[in-house]
Each structure stands twice: as structure tokens, then as C-alpha cells.
PDB file of C-alpha atoms in Angstrom:
ATOM      1  CA  UNK P  30       0.000   0.000   0.000  1.00  0.00           C
ATOM      2  CA  UNK P  31       1.215   3.525  -0.769  1.00  0.00           C
ATOM      3  CA  UNK P  32       2.008   5.740   2.253  1.00  0.00           C
ATOM      4  CA  UNK P  33      -0.359   8.499   1.092  1.00  0.00           C
ATOM      5  CA  UNK P  34      -3.432   6.249   1.159  1.00  0.00           C
ATOM      6  CA  UNK P  35      -3.692   6.402   4.954  1.00  0.00           C
ATOM      7  CA  UNK P  36      -3.667  10.195   5.099  1.00  0.00           C
ATOM      8  CA  UNK P  37      -6.377  10.511   2.454  1.00  0.00           C
ATOM      9  CA  UNK P  38      -8.510   7.757   3.997  1.00  0.00           C
ATOM     10  CA  UNK P  39      -8.553   9.698   7.271  1.00  0.00           C
ATOM     11  CA  UNK P  40     -10.432  12.441   5.435  1.00  0.00           C
ATOM     12  CA  UNK P  41     -12.763  10.181   3.490  1.00  0.00           C
ATOM     13  CA  UNK P  42     -15.964  11.693   4.934  1.00  0.00           C
ATOM     14  CA  UNK P  43     -14.886  15.164   3.783  1.00  0.00           C
ATOM     15  CA  UNK P  44     -14.217  13.790   0.305  1.00  0.00           C
ATOM     16  CA  UNK P  45     -17.535  11.914   0.359  1.00  0.00           C
ATOM     17  CA  UNK P  46     -19.459  15.065   1.261  1.00  0.00           C
ATOM     18  CA  UNK P  47     -17.966  16.951  -1.679  1.00  0.00           C
ATOM     19  CA  UNK P  48     -18.716  14.046  -4.018  1.00  0.00           C
ATOM     20  CA  UNK P  49     -22.335  13.806  -2.858  1.00  0.00           C
ATOM     21  CA  UNK P  50     -22.822  17.558  -3.289  1.00  0.00           C
ATOM     22  CA  UNK P  51     -21.596  17.217  -6.876  1.00  0.00           C
ATOM     23  CA  UNK P  52     -23.818  14.177  -7.427  1.00  0.00           C
ATOM     24  CA  UNK P  53     -26.916  16.329  -6.824  1.00  0.00           C
ATOM     25  CA  UNK P  54     -26.560  17.264 -10.497  1.00  0.00           C
ATOM     26  CA  UNK P  55     -25.802  13.732 -11.666  1.00  0.00           C
ATOM     27  CA  UNK P  56     -27.104  14.297 -15.202  1.00  0.00           C
ATOM     28  CA  UNK P  57     -24.515  17.048 -15.673  1.00  0.00           C
ATOM     29  CA  UNK P  58     -21.624  14.745 -14.754  1.00  0.00           C
ATOM     30  CA  UNK P  59     -20.124  13.498 -18.025  1.00  0.00           C
ATOM     31  CA  UNK P  60     -20.367   9.840 -19.013  1.00  0.00           C
ATOM     32  CA  UNK P  61     -16.815   8.532 -19.290  1.00  0.00           C
ATOM     33  CA  UNK P  62     -17.342   7.485 -22.910  1.00  0.00           C
ATOM     34  CA  UNK P  63     -17.918  11.129 -23.830  1.00  0.00           C
ATOM     35  CA  UNK P  64     -14.633  12.398 -22.425  1.00  0.00           C
ATOM     36  CA  UNK P  65     -12.331   9.402 -22.777  1.00  0.00           C
ATOM     37  CA  UNK P  66     -12.396   8.044 -26.337  1.00  0.00           C
ATOM     38  CA  UNK P  67     -10.278   5.033 -25.392  1.00  0.00           C
ATOM     39  CA  UNK P  68     -13.055   3.885 -23.018  1.00  0.00           C
ATOM     40  CA  UNK P  69     -15.877   3.907 -25.580  1.00  0.00           C
ATOM     41  CA  UNK P  70     -15.504   0.210 -26.284  1.00  0.00           C
ATOM     42  CA  UNK P  71     -16.363  -0.719 -22.682  1.00  0.00           C
ATOM     43  CA  UNK P  72     -18.461   2.294 -21.645  1.00  0.00           C
ATOM     44  CA  UNK P  73     -21.215   1.974 -24.217  1.00  0.00           C
ATOM     45  CA  UNK P  74     -23.909   3.877 -22.293  1.00  0.00           C
ATOM     46  CA  UNK P  75     -24.171   6.639 -19.681  1.00  0.00           C
ATOM     47  CA  UNK P  76     -24.048   4.346 -16.638  1.00  0.00           C
ATOM     48  CA  UNK P  77     -20.397   5.157 -15.856  1.00  0.00           C
ATOM     49  CA  UNK P  78     -19.842   8.835 -15.117  1.00  0.00           C
ATOM     50  CA  UNK P  79     -16.672  10.617 -14.066  1.00  0.00           C
ATOM     51  CA  UNK P  80     -16.105  14.018 -12.457  1.00  0.00           C
ATOM     52  CA  UNK P  81     -12.455  14.857 -13.131  1.00  0.00           C
ATOM     53  CA  UNK P  82     -10.299  17.047 -10.933  1.00  0.00           C
ATOM     54  CA  UNK P  83      -7.078  16.044 -12.691  1.00  0.00           C
ATOM     55  CA  UNK P  84      -6.756  14.025 -15.884  1.00  0.00           C
ATOM     56  CA  UNK P  85      -3.370  12.923 -17.248  1.00  0.00           C
ATOM     57  CA  UNK P  86      -1.756  15.744 -15.293  1.00  0.00           C
ATOM     58  CA  UNK P  87      -4.223  18.379 -16.544  1.00  0.00           C
ATOM     59  CA  UNK P  88      -6.233  20.175 -13.859  1.00  0.00           C
ATOM     60  CA  UNK P  89      -9.903  21.075 -14.385  1.00  0.00           C
ATOM     61  CA  UNK P  90     -10.209  24.434 -12.569  1.00  0.00           C
ATOM     62  CA  UNK P  91     -14.003  24.670 -12.521  1.00  0.00           C
ATOM     63  CA  UNK P  92     -14.354  21.184 -11.080  1.00  0.00           C
ATOM     64  CA  UNK P  93     -11.614  21.805  -8.516  1.00  0.00           C
ATOM     65  CA  UNK P  94     -13.632  24.733  -7.138  1.00  0.00           C
ATOM     66  CA  UNK P  95     -16.478  22.292  -6.429  1.00  0.00           C
ATOM     67  CA  UNK P  96     -14.245  19.867  -4.525  1.00  0.00           C
ATOM     68  CA  UNK P  97     -11.478  22.034  -3.032  1.00  0.00           C
ATOM     69  CA  UNK P  98     -10.723  19.844  -0.012  1.00  0.00           C
ATOM     70  CA  UNK P  99     -10.470  16.739  -2.174  1.00  0.00           C
ATOM     71  CA  UNK P 100      -8.158  18.556  -4.563  1.00  0.00           C
ATOM     72  CA  UNK P 101      -5.893  19.734  -1.740  1.00  0.00           C
ATOM     73  CA  UNK P 102      -5.560  16.128  -0.589  1.00  0.00           C
ATOM     74  CA  UNK P 103      -4.965  14.461  -3.953  1.00  0.00           C
ATOM     75  CA  UNK P 104      -2.557  17.092  -5.288  1.00  0.00           C
ATOM     76  CA  UNK P 105      -0.040  15.936  -2.665  1.00  0.00           C
ATOM     77  CA  UNK P 106       0.014  12.392  -4.043  1.00  0.00           C
ATOM     78  CA  UNK P 107       3.459  11.676  -5.524  1.00  0.00           C
ATOM     79  CA  UNK P 108       3.434  10.918  -9.252  1.00  0.00           C
ATOM     80  CA  UNK P 109      -0.324  11.486  -9.546  1.00  0.00           C
ATOM     81  CA  UNK P 110      -1.614  11.018 -13.080  1.00  0.00           C
ATOM     82  CA  UNK P 111      -5.397  11.378 -12.666  1.00  0.00           C
ATOM     83  CA  UNK P 112      -7.967  11.880  -9.903  1.00  0.00           C
ATOM     84  CA  UNK P 113     -11.732  11.860 -10.317  1.00  0.00           C
ATOM     85  CA  UNK P 114     -15.016  10.779  -8.771  1.00  0.00           C
ATOM     86  CA  UNK P 115     -16.085   7.579 -10.528  1.00  0.00           C
ATOM     87  CA  UNK P 116     -19.835   6.965 -10.422  1.00  0.00           C
ATOM     88  CA  UNK P 117     -21.453   3.688 -11.419  1.00  0.00           C
ATOM     89  CA  UNK P 118     -25.225   3.695 -11.846  1.00  0.00           C
ATOM     90  CA  UNK P 119     -27.506   1.003 -10.395  1.00  0.00           C
ATOM     91  CA  UNK P 120     -27.477  -2.106 -12.562  1.00  0.00           C
ATOM     92  CA  UNK P 121     -24.345  -1.043 -14.440  1.00  0.00           C
ATOM     93  CA  UNK P 122     -21.759  -3.428 -15.831  1.00  0.00           C
ATOM     94  CA  UNK P 123     -18.277  -2.598 -17.132  1.00  0.00           C
ATOM     95  CA  UNK P 124     -16.986  -5.429 -19.338  1.00  0.00           C
ATOM     96  CA  UNK P 125     -13.671  -7.163 -18.794  1.00  0.00           C
ATOM     97  CA  UNK P 126     -10.777  -4.922 -19.789  1.00  0.00           C
ATOM     98  CA  UNK P 127      -7.300  -3.816 -18.790  1.00  0.00           C
ATOM     99  CA  UNK P 128      -5.052  -0.777 -19.031  1.00  0.00           C
ATOM    100  CA  UNK P 129      -2.404  -0.318 -21.684  1.00  0.00           C
ATOM    101  CA  UNK P 130       0.661   0.471 -19.573  1.00  0.00           C
ATOM    102  CA  UNK P 131       2.465  -1.104 -16.634  1.00  0.00           C
ATOM    103  CA  UNK P 132       3.386   2.416 -15.617  1.00  0.00           C
ATOM    104  CA  UNK P 133       0.042   3.043 -13.867  1.00  0.00           C
ATOM    105  CA  UNK P 134      -1.483   1.748 -10.638  1.00  0.00           C
ATOM    106  CA  UNK P 135      -5.194   2.352  -9.986  1.00  0.00           C
ATOM    107  CA  UNK P 136      -6.578   3.089  -6.518  1.00  0.00           C
ATOM    108  CA  UNK P 137     -10.263   3.382  -5.520  1.00  0.00           C
ATOM    109  CA  UNK P 138     -11.379   4.967  -2.235  1.00  0.00           C
ATOM    110  CA  UNK P 139     -14.931   3.938  -1.341  1.00  0.00           C
ATOM    111  CA  UNK P 140     -17.105   7.015  -0.717  1.00  0.00           C
ATOM    112  CA  UNK P 141     -20.713   5.962  -1.192  1.00  0.00           C
ATOM    113  CA  UNK P 142     -20.921   2.196  -1.546  1.00  0.00           C
ATOM    114  CA  UNK P 143     -24.400   0.619  -1.874  1.00  0.00           C
ATOM    115  CA  UNK P 144     -25.798  -0.721   1.388  1.00  0.00           C
ATOM    116  CA  UNK P 145     -25.932  -4.118  -0.331  1.00  0.00           C
ATOM    117  CA  UNK P 146     -22.167  -3.902  -0.786  1.00  0.00           C
ATOM    118  CA  UNK P 147     -21.832  -7.558  -1.741  1.00  0.00           C
ATOM    119  CA  UNK P 148     -23.845  -6.804  -4.876  1.00  0.00           C
ATOM    120  CA  UNK P 149     -21.278  -4.253  -6.028  1.00  0.00           C
ATOM    121  CA  UNK P 150     -18.146  -5.997  -7.201  1.00  0.00           C
ATOM    122  CA  UNK P 151     -14.897  -5.605  -9.078  1.00  0.00           C
ATOM    123  CA  UNK P 152     -13.153  -8.749 -10.243  1.00  0.00           C
ATOM    124  CA  UNK P 153      -9.397  -8.255 -10.703  1.00  0.00           C
ATOM    125  CA  UNK P 154      -7.352 -11.027 -12.299  1.00  0.00           C
ATOM    126  CA  UNK P 155     -10.000 -13.568 -11.289  1.00  0.00           C
ATOM    127  CA  UNK P 156     -10.312 -12.334  -7.689  1.00  0.00           C
ATOM    128  CA  UNK P 157     -13.598 -10.797  -6.525  1.00  0.00           C
ATOM    129  CA  UNK P 158     -13.274  -7.635  -4.439  1.00  0.00           C
ATOM    130  CA  UNK P 159     -15.951  -5.484  -2.770  1.00  0.00           C
ATOM    131  CA  UNK P 160     -15.654  -1.772  -2.075  1.00  0.00           C
ATOM    132  CA  UNK P 161     -16.256  -0.474   1.441  1.00  0.00           C
ATOM    133  CA  UNK P 162     -16.735   3.123   2.546  1.00  0.00           C
ATOM    134  CA  UNK P 163     -13.479   4.722   3.658  1.00  0.00           C
ATOM    135  CA  UNK P 164     -11.301   1.862   2.418  1.00  0.00           C
ATOM    136  CA  UNK P 165      -8.912   1.651  -0.523  1.00  0.00           C
ATOM    137  CA  UNK P 166      -8.865  -0.922  -3.297  1.00  0.00           C
ATOM    138  CA  UNK P 167      -5.521  -0.799  -5.144  1.00  0.00           C
ATOM    139  CA  UNK P 168      -4.648  -2.888  -8.200  1.00  0.00           C
ATOM    140  CA  UNK P 169      -2.430  -3.212 -11.243  1.00  0.00           C
ATOM    141  CA  UNK P 170      -4.366  -1.604 -14.087  1.00  0.00           C
ATOM    142  CA  UNK P 171      -2.923  -4.056 -16.620  1.00  0.00           C
ATOM    143  CA  UNK P 172      -4.643  -6.972 -14.869  1.00  0.00           C
ATOM    144  CA  UNK P 173      -7.956  -7.841 -16.482  1.00  0.00           C
ATOM    145  CA  UNK P 174     -10.815  -6.413 -14.427  1.00  0.00           C
ATOM    146  CA  UNK P 175     -14.597  -6.323 -14.689  1.00  0.00           C
ATOM    147  CA  UNK P 176     -17.189  -4.413 -12.660  1.00  0.00           C
ATOM    148  CA  UNK P 177     -20.828  -4.995 -11.665  1.00  0.00           C
ATOM    149  CA  UNK P 178     -23.279  -2.902  -9.678  1.00  0.00           C
ATOM    150  CA  UNK P 179     -26.147  -5.306  -9.113  1.00  0.00           C
ATOM    151  CA  UNK P 180     -27.842  -3.006  -6.595  1.00  0.00           C
ATOM    152  CA  UNK P 181     -30.440  -0.241  -6.825  1.00  0.00           C
ATOM    153  CA  UNK P 182     -28.013   2.418  -5.543  1.00  0.00           C
ATOM    154  CA  UNK P 183     -25.126   4.244  -7.231  1.00  0.00           C
ATOM    155  CA  UNK P 184     -21.531   3.448  -6.336  1.00  0.00           C
ATOM    156  CA  UNK P 185     -19.216   6.431  -5.891  1.00  0.00           C
ATOM    157  CA  UNK P 186     -15.456   6.136  -5.406  1.00  0.00           C
ATOM    158  CA  UNK P 187     -12.497   8.473  -5.622  1.00  0.00           C
ATOM    159  CA  UNK P 188     -10.365   7.005  -8.397  1.00  0.00           C
ATOM    160  CA  UNK P 189      -6.673   7.899  -8.459  1.00  0.00           C
ATOM    161  CA  UNK P 190      -4.131   6.727 -10.977  1.00  0.00           C
ATOM    162  CA  UNK P 191      -0.479   7.056 -10.002  1.00  0.00           C
ATOM    163  CA  UNK P 192       2.747   6.279 -11.783  1.00  0.00           C
ATOM    164  CA  UNK P 193       4.291   3.007 -10.703  1.00  0.00           C
ATOM    165  CA  UNK P 194       7.881   2.965  -9.451  1.00  0.00           C
ATOM    166  CA  UNK P 195       9.783   0.757 -11.884  1.00  0.00           C
ATOM    167  CA  UNK P 196      13.417  -0.074 -12.419  1.00  0.00           C
ATOM    168  CA  UNK P 197      15.315   1.215 -15.419  1.00  0.00           C
ATOM    169  CA  UNK P 198      14.805   0.678 -18.345  1.00  0.00           C
ATOM    170  CA  UNK P 199      11.143  -0.128 -17.595  1.00  0.00           C
ATOM    171  CA  UNK P 200      10.796   3.228 -15.798  1.00  0.00           C
ATOM    172  CA  UNK P 201      12.047   5.097 -18.876  1.00  0.00           C
ATOM    173  CA  UNK P 202       9.695   3.205 -21.181  1.00  0.00           C
ATOM    174  CA  UNK P 203       6.735   3.878 -18.863  1.00  0.00           C
ATOM    175  CA  UNK P 204       7.469   7.606 -18.673  1.00  0.00           C
ATOM    176  CA  UNK P 205       7.900   7.782 -22.447  1.00  0.00           C
ATOM    177  CA  UNK P 206       4.550   6.020 -22.918  1.00  0.00           C
ATOM    178  CA  UNK P 207       2.724   8.341 -20.515  1.00  0.00           C
ATOM    179  CA  UNK P 208       4.287  11.413 -22.121  1.00  0.00           C
ATOM    180  CA  UNK P 209       3.096  10.187 -25.521  1.00  0.00           C
ATOM    181  CA  UNK P 210      -0.439   9.627 -24.196  1.00  0.00           C
ATOM    182  CA  UNK P 211      -0.563  13.112 -22.629  1.00  0.00           C
ATOM    183  CA  UNK P 212       0.277  14.654 -26.007  1.00  0.00           C
ATOM    184  CA  UNK P 213      -2.064  12.413 -27.980  1.00  0.00           C
ATOM    185  CA  UNK P 214      -5.225  13.523 -29.813  1.00  0.00           C
ATOM    186  CA  UNK P 215      -7.228  11.418 -27.330  1.00  0.00           C
ATOM    187  CA  UNK P 216      -6.148  13.573 -24.385  1.00  0.00           C
ATOM    188  CA  UNK P 217      -6.605  16.812 -26.351  1.00  0.00           C
ATOM    189  CA  UNK P 218     -10.150  15.725 -27.192  1.00  0.00           C
ATOM    190  CA  UNK P 219     -10.761  14.820 -23.553  1.00  0.00           C
ATOM    191  CA  UNK P 220      -9.650  18.285 -22.396  1.00  0.00           C
ATOM    192  CA  UNK P 221     -12.045  19.921 -24.838  1.00  0.00           C
ATOM    193  CA  UNK P 222     -14.921  17.686 -23.742  1.00  0.00           C
ATOM    194  CA  UNK P 223     -14.199  18.363 -20.064  1.00  0.00           C
ATOM    195  CA  UNK P 224     -14.416  22.105 -20.709  1.00  0.00           C
ATOM    196  CA  UNK P 225     -17.789  21.673 -22.428  1.00  0.00           C
ATOM    197  CA  UNK P 226     -19.151  19.490 -19.629  1.00  0.00           C
ATOM    198  CA  UNK P 227     -17.910  21.916 -16.978  1.00  0.00           C
ATOM    199  CA  UNK P 228     -20.006  24.598 -18.676  1.00  0.00           C
ATOM    200  CA  UNK P 229     -22.981  22.218 -18.701  1.00  0.00           C
ATOM    201  CA  UNK P 230     -22.559  21.526 -14.993  1.00  0.00           C
ATOM    202  CA  UNK P 231     -22.463  25.270 -14.295  1.00  0.00           C
ATOM    203  CA  UNK P 232     -25.763  25.687 -16.160  1.00  0.00           C
ATOM    204  CA  UNK P 233     -27.362  22.983 -13.999  1.00  0.00           C
ATOM    205  CA  UNK P 234     -26.138  24.788 -10.877  1.00  0.00           C
ATOM    206  CA  UNK P 235     -27.554  28.100 -12.094  1.00  0.00           C
ATOM    207  CA  UNK P 236     -30.968  26.542 -12.712  1.00  0.00           C
ATOM    208  CA  UNK P 237     -31.146  24.632  -9.421  1.00  0.00           C
ATOM    209  CA  UNK P 238     -33.019  26.389  -6.589  1.00  0.00           C
ATOM    210  CA  UNK P 239     -30.925  27.076  -3.514  1.00  0.00           C
ATOM    211  CA  UNK P 240     -27.537  26.598  -5.212  1.00  0.00           C
TER     212      UNK P 240
END
């Protein structure tokens, strides 16, 4: 386990409260397939939504203002690549898939796990794991993984992706690969989509009474 996970877990209720406040406008939170072209094969509908604070090293200023305490916590994570609230709708299923680079480790912090937590599952490399509020689930993103939410409640986690510490020359190859991805058309398109969705979220806030 990474040393920083304990510090962030101590503040999980603060992070949860910011995530739930954002979730009030759930329809304005972008489906992952709309902002991450490389996920369109597995995210074929709007059941998997993501509220990005940082994506491939790029900050989303408007979103950060809506989750300032969370941002202050995650920005201290060494070698942070991405941080966002990952929201899985009731009944959702994410097909079996895996990441493209050994240079990334994925970590989920449970924030709002369905009360029937055994019905909300991630299977990593053949092993079934359940999220729990305030606890981390950390795994190698290149292992095949598949996700189910068989409950009638949404599942919300803080998802962080960090660069893995590797020996040379694997470390050099991983950094080269991540640098290439950050400069790719996919990431440029994602930045543009995030800006559009941030404007959409702001419109929802302006229309909502009491906000």
C-alpha cells in the first residue's frame, strides 16, 4: 500500500461530502465514454460517469472549485496522473478490460458504496473484491478487471491513478509512454470535452433552486 493512502482515507468523509454535493446534479456529470475516447468500447452507455479534478496531469479548474478539499488532498500524491469521482449507476456493468501500460497503478477509495455492498463488485485477475466506505482498493491496471453494480443504488469512489515505481529501463519506457499519451489527440479531445461538460454543470447549478 502507498504511504499516502492512509492520510487521504482519514479524510474520506470530507471527500464523500464533496462528491455527494456534486452528485446532486448527476445528469450534468459526463459519461466517461464522452470524455475518454479510449473507453468507448467498454463504456457503451451513460451508466459510468466521471467528475475529473485532474486528468493525465491536466487540472480542471471549474471542477476543482467544487471539490477544493479533495483537490488539496490528492494534489499531494506523488506521481499522480489522474484523480476523479467515478460513479457507477444502479445495474451497471463494465466489461472485462485492462489498461495499456504497466506504468500506472489504480486506486479506488470507497465514498458511497451501496448498502448491499456484496452486490457491487470488481473482479481483478480472477479475484472478486468489494468496495467499502473509507477503504482503498488498489490494483495493477494491466490486470484484467470487470465491474458490476447489481444493486439499486449508485456506487461512488475516488479514483486515483499514479505512476508506478519501476526499475530502469522499464521506468524510462513507462514515462515515455505516458508522455506520448498526454500529447495524444485522445487527451486533447478529452480536455475539450471536459471544458464543455464543466459549462454544462455550471448551467445545472444556475438553474437549481438554492444553489
